[in-house]
Amino acid sequence: MYIHLTDAAAERLASYDLAEGERFRLVYDAEGCGCAVSGVVALWLTNAPESDEREAETNAEQVSIAYLRRHEVFFEDRLRLDYNPERRAFRLSSNGQIYGNGIDVIDRRGALRTPADAPR
């Protein structure tokens, strides 16, 4: 998968102060949607890699975006990610469709911890 980031999108993602091991992950989030094919596109900020995670190719050296291999079927091979500062939202599209026009980064770093990993 290749994701072309506009200058605005690359600048916005690069503005996040990521610690070592933290990454952005493009997901097709179907949790709570009732069906695996009724999901929404999301950008998660994560710190826990999954076993089927892959790195997307991008045109921005300072930004890396991962995705889950099992979600690959929901996306085209070549995508564009733009950022609108007035709306404070990302737009993910391809030549064939718009995947999302109001995408925000969702911080899932703490949400992905197991109880044994949780701070005491």
PDB file of N, CA, C and O in Angstrom, residues 37-73:
ATOM      1  N   VAL A  37     -18.167  -5.468   7.342  1.00  0.00           N
ATOM      2  CA  VAL A  37     -18.080  -4.615   6.155  1.00  0.00           C
ATOM      3  C   VAL A  37     -18.746  -3.261   6.373  1.00  0.00           C
ATOM      4  O   VAL A  37     -18.816  -2.453   5.454  1.00  0.00           O
ATOM      5  N   SER A  38     -19.239  -2.998   7.575  1.00  0.00           N
ATOM      6  CA  SER A  38     -19.842  -1.706   7.901  1.00  0.00           C
ATOM      7  C   SER A  38     -18.960  -0.999   8.917  1.00  0.00           C
ATOM      8  O   SER A  38     -19.296  -0.902  10.092  1.00  0.00           O
ATOM      9  N   GLY A  39     -17.834  -0.519   8.480  1.00  0.00           N
ATOM     10  CA  GLY A  39     -16.899   0.137   9.377  1.00  0.00           C
ATOM     11  C   GLY A  39     -16.586   1.549   8.934  1.00  0.00           C
ATOM     12  O   GLY A  39     -17.129   2.039   7.949  1.00  0.00           O
ATOM     13  N   VAL A  40     -15.715   2.185   9.691  1.00  0.00           N
ATOM     14  CA  VAL A  40     -15.262   3.532   9.370  1.00  0.00           C
ATOM     15  C   VAL A  40     -13.735   3.549   9.346  1.00  0.00           C
ATOM     16  O   VAL A  40     -13.084   2.807  10.071  1.00  0.00           O
ATOM     17  N   VAL A  41     -13.203   4.397   8.525  1.00  0.00           N
ATOM     18  CA  VAL A  41     -11.756   4.552   8.430  1.00  0.00           C
ATOM     19  C   VAL A  41     -11.295   5.435   9.581  1.00  0.00           C
ATOM     20  O   VAL A  41     -11.936   6.437   9.903  1.00  0.00           O
ATOM     21  N   ALA A  42     -10.192   5.054  10.206  1.00  0.00           N
ATOM     22  CA  ALA A  42      -9.662   5.829  11.326  1.00  0.00           C
ATOM     23  C   ALA A  42      -8.139   5.815  11.282  1.00  0.00           C
ATOM     24  O   ALA A  42      -7.530   4.900  10.732  1.00  0.00           O
ATOM     25  N   LEU A  43      -7.542   6.828  11.866  1.00  0.00           N
ATOM     26  CA  LEU A  43      -6.104   6.883  12.104  1.00  0.00           C
ATOM     27  C   LEU A  43      -5.906   6.771  13.605  1.00  0.00           C
ATOM     28  O   LEU A  43      -6.411   7.600  14.358  1.00  0.00           O
ATOM     29  N   TRP A  44      -5.227   5.725  14.023  1.00  0.00           N
ATOM     30  CA  TRP A  44      -4.960   5.534  15.440  1.00  0.00           C
ATOM     31  C   TRP A  44      -3.514   5.863  15.736  1.00  0.00           C
ATOM     32  O   TRP A  44      -2.611   5.584  14.939  1.00  0.00           O
ATOM     33  N   LEU A  45      -3.283   6.415  16.912  1.00  0.00           N
ATOM     34  CA  LEU A  45      -1.939   6.577  17.448  1.00  0.00           C
ATOM     35  C   LEU A  45      -1.742   5.423  18.416  1.00  0.00           C
ATOM     36  O   LEU A  45      -2.487   5.297  19.391  1.00  0.00           O
ATOM     37  N   THR A  46      -0.805   4.534  18.115  1.00  0.00           N
ATOM     38  CA  THR A  46      -0.642   3.314  18.909  1.00  0.00           C
ATOM     39  C   THR A  46       0.794   3.157  19.396  1.00  0.00           C
ATOM     40  O   THR A  46       1.719   3.772  18.871  1.00  0.00           O
ATOM     41  N   ASN A  47       0.956   2.300  20.377  1.00  0.00           N
ATOM     42  CA  ASN A  47       2.294   1.957  20.857  1.00  0.00           C
ATOM     43  C   ASN A  47       2.482   0.456  20.965  1.00  0.00           C
ATOM     44  O   ASN A  47       3.479  -0.012  21.484  1.00  0.00           O
ATOM     45  N   ALA A  48       1.513  -0.305  20.466  1.00  0.00           N
ATOM     46  CA  ALA A  48       1.587  -1.761  20.558  1.00  0.00           C
ATOM     47  C   ALA A  48       1.414  -2.361  19.164  1.00  0.00           C
ATOM     48  O   ALA A  48       0.301  -2.417  18.653  1.00  0.00           O
ATOM     49  N   PRO A  49       2.509  -2.781  18.532  1.00  0.00           N
ATOM     50  CA  PRO A  49       2.367  -3.371  17.197  1.00  0.00           C
ATOM     51  C   PRO A  49       1.605  -4.688  17.265  1.00  0.00           C
ATOM     52  O   PRO A  49       1.643  -5.384  18.269  1.00  0.00           O
ATOM     53  N   GLU A  50       0.881  -4.972  16.203  1.00  0.00           N
ATOM     54  CA  GLU A  50       0.174  -6.247  16.103  1.00  0.00           C
ATOM     55  C   GLU A  50       0.948  -7.164  15.172  1.00  0.00           C
ATOM     56  O   GLU A  50       1.731  -6.715  14.350  1.00  0.00           O
ATOM     57  N   SER A  51       0.674  -8.463  15.275  1.00  0.00           N
ATOM     58  CA  SER A  51       1.450  -9.441  14.512  1.00  0.00           C
ATOM     59  C   SER A  51       1.261  -9.298  13.008  1.00  0.00           C
ATOM     60  O   SER A  51       2.165  -9.609  12.245  1.00  0.00           O
ATOM     61  N   ASP A  52       0.091  -8.815  12.555  1.00  0.00           N
ATOM     62  CA  ASP A  52      -0.116  -8.681  11.108  1.00  0.00           C
ATOM     63  C   ASP A  52       0.026  -7.237  10.621  1.00  0.00           C
ATOM     64  O   ASP A  52      -0.469  -6.870   9.572  1.00  0.00           O
ATOM     65  N   GLU A  53       0.737  -6.422  11.397  1.00  0.00           N
ATOM     66  CA  GLU A  53       0.941  -5.026  11.033  1.00  0.00           C
ATOM     67  C   GLU A  53       2.007  -4.900   9.949  1.00  0.00           C
ATOM     68  O   GLU A  53       3.029  -5.581   9.995  1.00  0.00           O
ATOM     69  N   ARG A  54       1.739  -4.034   8.981  1.00  0.00           N
ATOM     70  CA  ARG A  54       2.691  -3.743   7.903  1.00  0.00           C
ATOM     71  C   ARG A  54       2.896  -2.242   7.816  1.00  0.00           C
ATOM     72  O   ARG A  54       2.046  -1.465   8.239  1.00  0.00           O
ATOM     73  N   GLU A  55       3.983  -1.847   7.222  1.00  0.00           N
ATOM     74  CA  GLU A  55       4.305  -0.434   7.037  1.00  0.00           C
ATOM     75  C   GLU A  55       3.887  -0.002   5.640  1.00  0.00           C
ATOM     76  O   GLU A  55       4.265  -0.625   4.653  1.00  0.00           O
ATOM     77  N   ALA A  56       3.095   1.066   5.552  1.00  0.00           N
ATOM     78  CA  ALA A  56       2.718   1.610   4.249  1.00  0.00           C
ATOM     79  C   ALA A  56       3.876   2.432   3.705  1.00  0.00           C
ATOM     80  O   ALA A  56       4.623   3.041   4.469  1.00  0.00           O
ATOM     81  N   GLU A  57       4.031   2.444   2.406  1.00  0.00           N
ATOM     82  CA  GLU A  57       4.998   3.341   1.781  1.00  0.00           C
ATOM     83  C   GLU A  57       4.366   4.723   1.745  1.00  0.00           C
ATOM     84  O   GLU A  57       3.176   4.861   1.483  1.00  0.00           O
ATOM     85  N   THR A  58       5.172   5.753   2.028  1.00  0.00           N
ATOM     86  CA  THR A  58       4.693   7.128   1.944  1.00  0.00           C
ATOM     87  C   THR A  58       5.745   7.982   1.255  1.00  0.00           C
ATOM     88  O   THR A  58       6.892   7.558   1.088  1.00  0.00           O
ATOM     89  N   ASN A  59       5.370   9.186   0.903  1.00  0.00           N
ATOM     90  CA  ASN A  59       6.292  10.135   0.305  1.00  0.00           C
ATOM     91  C   ASN A  59       6.922  11.049   1.351  1.00  0.00           C
ATOM     92  O   ASN A  59       7.714  11.914   1.021  1.00  0.00           O
ATOM     93  N   ALA A  60       6.592  10.868   2.618  1.00  0.00           N
ATOM     94  CA  ALA A  60       7.084  11.724   3.697  1.00  0.00           C
ATOM     95  C   ALA A  60       8.032  10.930   4.587  1.00  0.00           C
ATOM     96  O   ALA A  60       7.598  10.016   5.283  1.00  0.00           O
ATOM     97  N   GLU A  61       9.290  11.296   4.569  1.00  0.00           N
ATOM     98  CA  GLU A  61      10.292  10.559   5.357  1.00  0.00           C
ATOM     99  C   GLU A  61      10.047  10.633   6.858  1.00  0.00           C
ATOM    100  O   GLU A  61      10.319   9.682   7.582  1.00  0.00           O
ATOM    101  N   GLN A  62       9.543  11.764   7.341  1.00  0.00           N
ATOM    102  CA  GLN A  62       9.385  11.970   8.778  1.00  0.00           C
ATOM    103  C   GLN A  62       8.123  11.324   9.352  1.00  0.00           C
ATOM    104  O   GLN A  62       7.916  11.335  10.556  1.00  0.00           O
ATOM    105  N   VAL A  63       7.276  10.742   8.486  1.00  0.00           N
ATOM    106  CA  VAL A  63       6.012  10.160   8.944  1.00  0.00           C
ATOM    107  C   VAL A  63       5.911   8.716   8.472  1.00  0.00           C
ATOM    108  O   VAL A  63       6.122   8.429   7.300  1.00  0.00           O
ATOM    109  N   SER A  64       5.573   7.831   9.393  1.00  0.00           N
ATOM    110  CA  SER A  64       5.311   6.452   8.989  1.00  0.00           C
ATOM    111  C   SER A  64       3.898   6.078   9.427  1.00  0.00           C
ATOM    112  O   SER A  64       3.431   6.479  10.487  1.00  0.00           O
ATOM    113  N   ILE A  65       3.241   5.317   8.564  1.00  0.00           N
ATOM    114  CA  ILE A  65       1.882   4.869   8.827  1.00  0.00           C
ATOM    115  C   ILE A  65       1.833   3.361   8.623  1.00  0.00           C
ATOM    116  O   ILE A  65       2.222   2.860   7.579  1.00  0.00           O
ATOM    117  N   ALA A  66       1.369   2.677   9.642  1.00  0.00           N
ATOM    118  CA  ALA A  66       1.217   1.226   9.555  1.00  0.00           C
ATOM    119  C   ALA A  66      -0.240   0.915   9.217  1.00  0.00           C
ATOM    120  O   ALA A  66      -1.115   1.782   9.286  1.00  0.00           O
ATOM    121  N   TYR A  67      -0.480  -0.323   8.849  1.00  0.00           N
ATOM    122  CA  TYR A  67      -1.845  -0.808   8.629  1.00  0.00           C
ATOM    123  C   TYR A  67      -1.853  -2.291   8.941  1.00  0.00           C
ATOM    124  O   TYR A  67      -0.807  -2.936   9.000  1.00  0.00           O
ATOM    125  N   LEU A  68      -3.020  -2.812   9.168  1.00  0.00           N
ATOM    126  CA  LEU A  68      -3.162  -4.230   9.463  1.00  0.00           C
ATOM    127  C   LEU A  68      -3.421  -4.985   8.167  1.00  0.00           C
ATOM    128  O   LEU A  68      -4.269  -4.582   7.367  1.00  0.00           O
ATOM    129  N   ARG A  69      -2.701  -6.062   7.990  1.00  0.00           N
ATOM    130  CA  ARG A  69      -2.835  -6.851   6.755  1.00  0.00           C
ATOM    131  C   ARG A  69      -4.281  -7.268   6.515  1.00  0.00           C
ATOM    132  O   ARG A  69      -4.770  -7.234   5.387  1.00  0.00           O
ATOM    133  N   ARG A  70      -4.998  -7.595   7.580  1.00  0.00           N
ATOM    134  CA  ARG A  70      -6.386  -8.031   7.434  1.00  0.00           C
ATOM    135  C   ARG A  70      -7.313  -6.894   6.994  1.00  0.00           C
ATOM    136  O   ARG A  70      -8.417  -7.133   6.531  1.00  0.00           O
ATOM    137  N   HIS A  71      -6.875  -5.634   7.123  1.00  0.00           N
ATOM    138  CA  HIS A  71      -7.673  -4.485   6.683  1.00  0.00           C
ATOM    139  C   HIS A  71      -7.341  -4.068   5.255  1.00  0.00           C
ATOM    140  O   HIS A  71      -8.037  -3.222   4.689  1.00  0.00           O
ATOM    141  N   GLU A  72      -6.311  -4.631   4.692  1.00  0.00           N
ATOM    142  CA  GLU A  72      -5.847  -4.255   3.359  1.00  0.00           C
ATOM    143  C   GLU A  72      -6.944  -4.390   2.305  1.00  0.00           C
ATOM    144  O   GLU A  72      -7.016  -3.600   1.372  1.00  0.00           O
ATOM    145  N   VAL A  73      -7.832  -5.331   2.465  1.00  0.00           N
ATOM    146  CA  VAL A  73      -8.896  -5.592   1.503  1.00  0.00           C
ATOM    147  C   VAL A  73      -9.867  -4.402   1.390  1.00  0.00           C
ATOM    148  O   VAL A  73     -10.518  -4.233   0.365  1.00  0.00           O
TER     149      VAL A  73
END
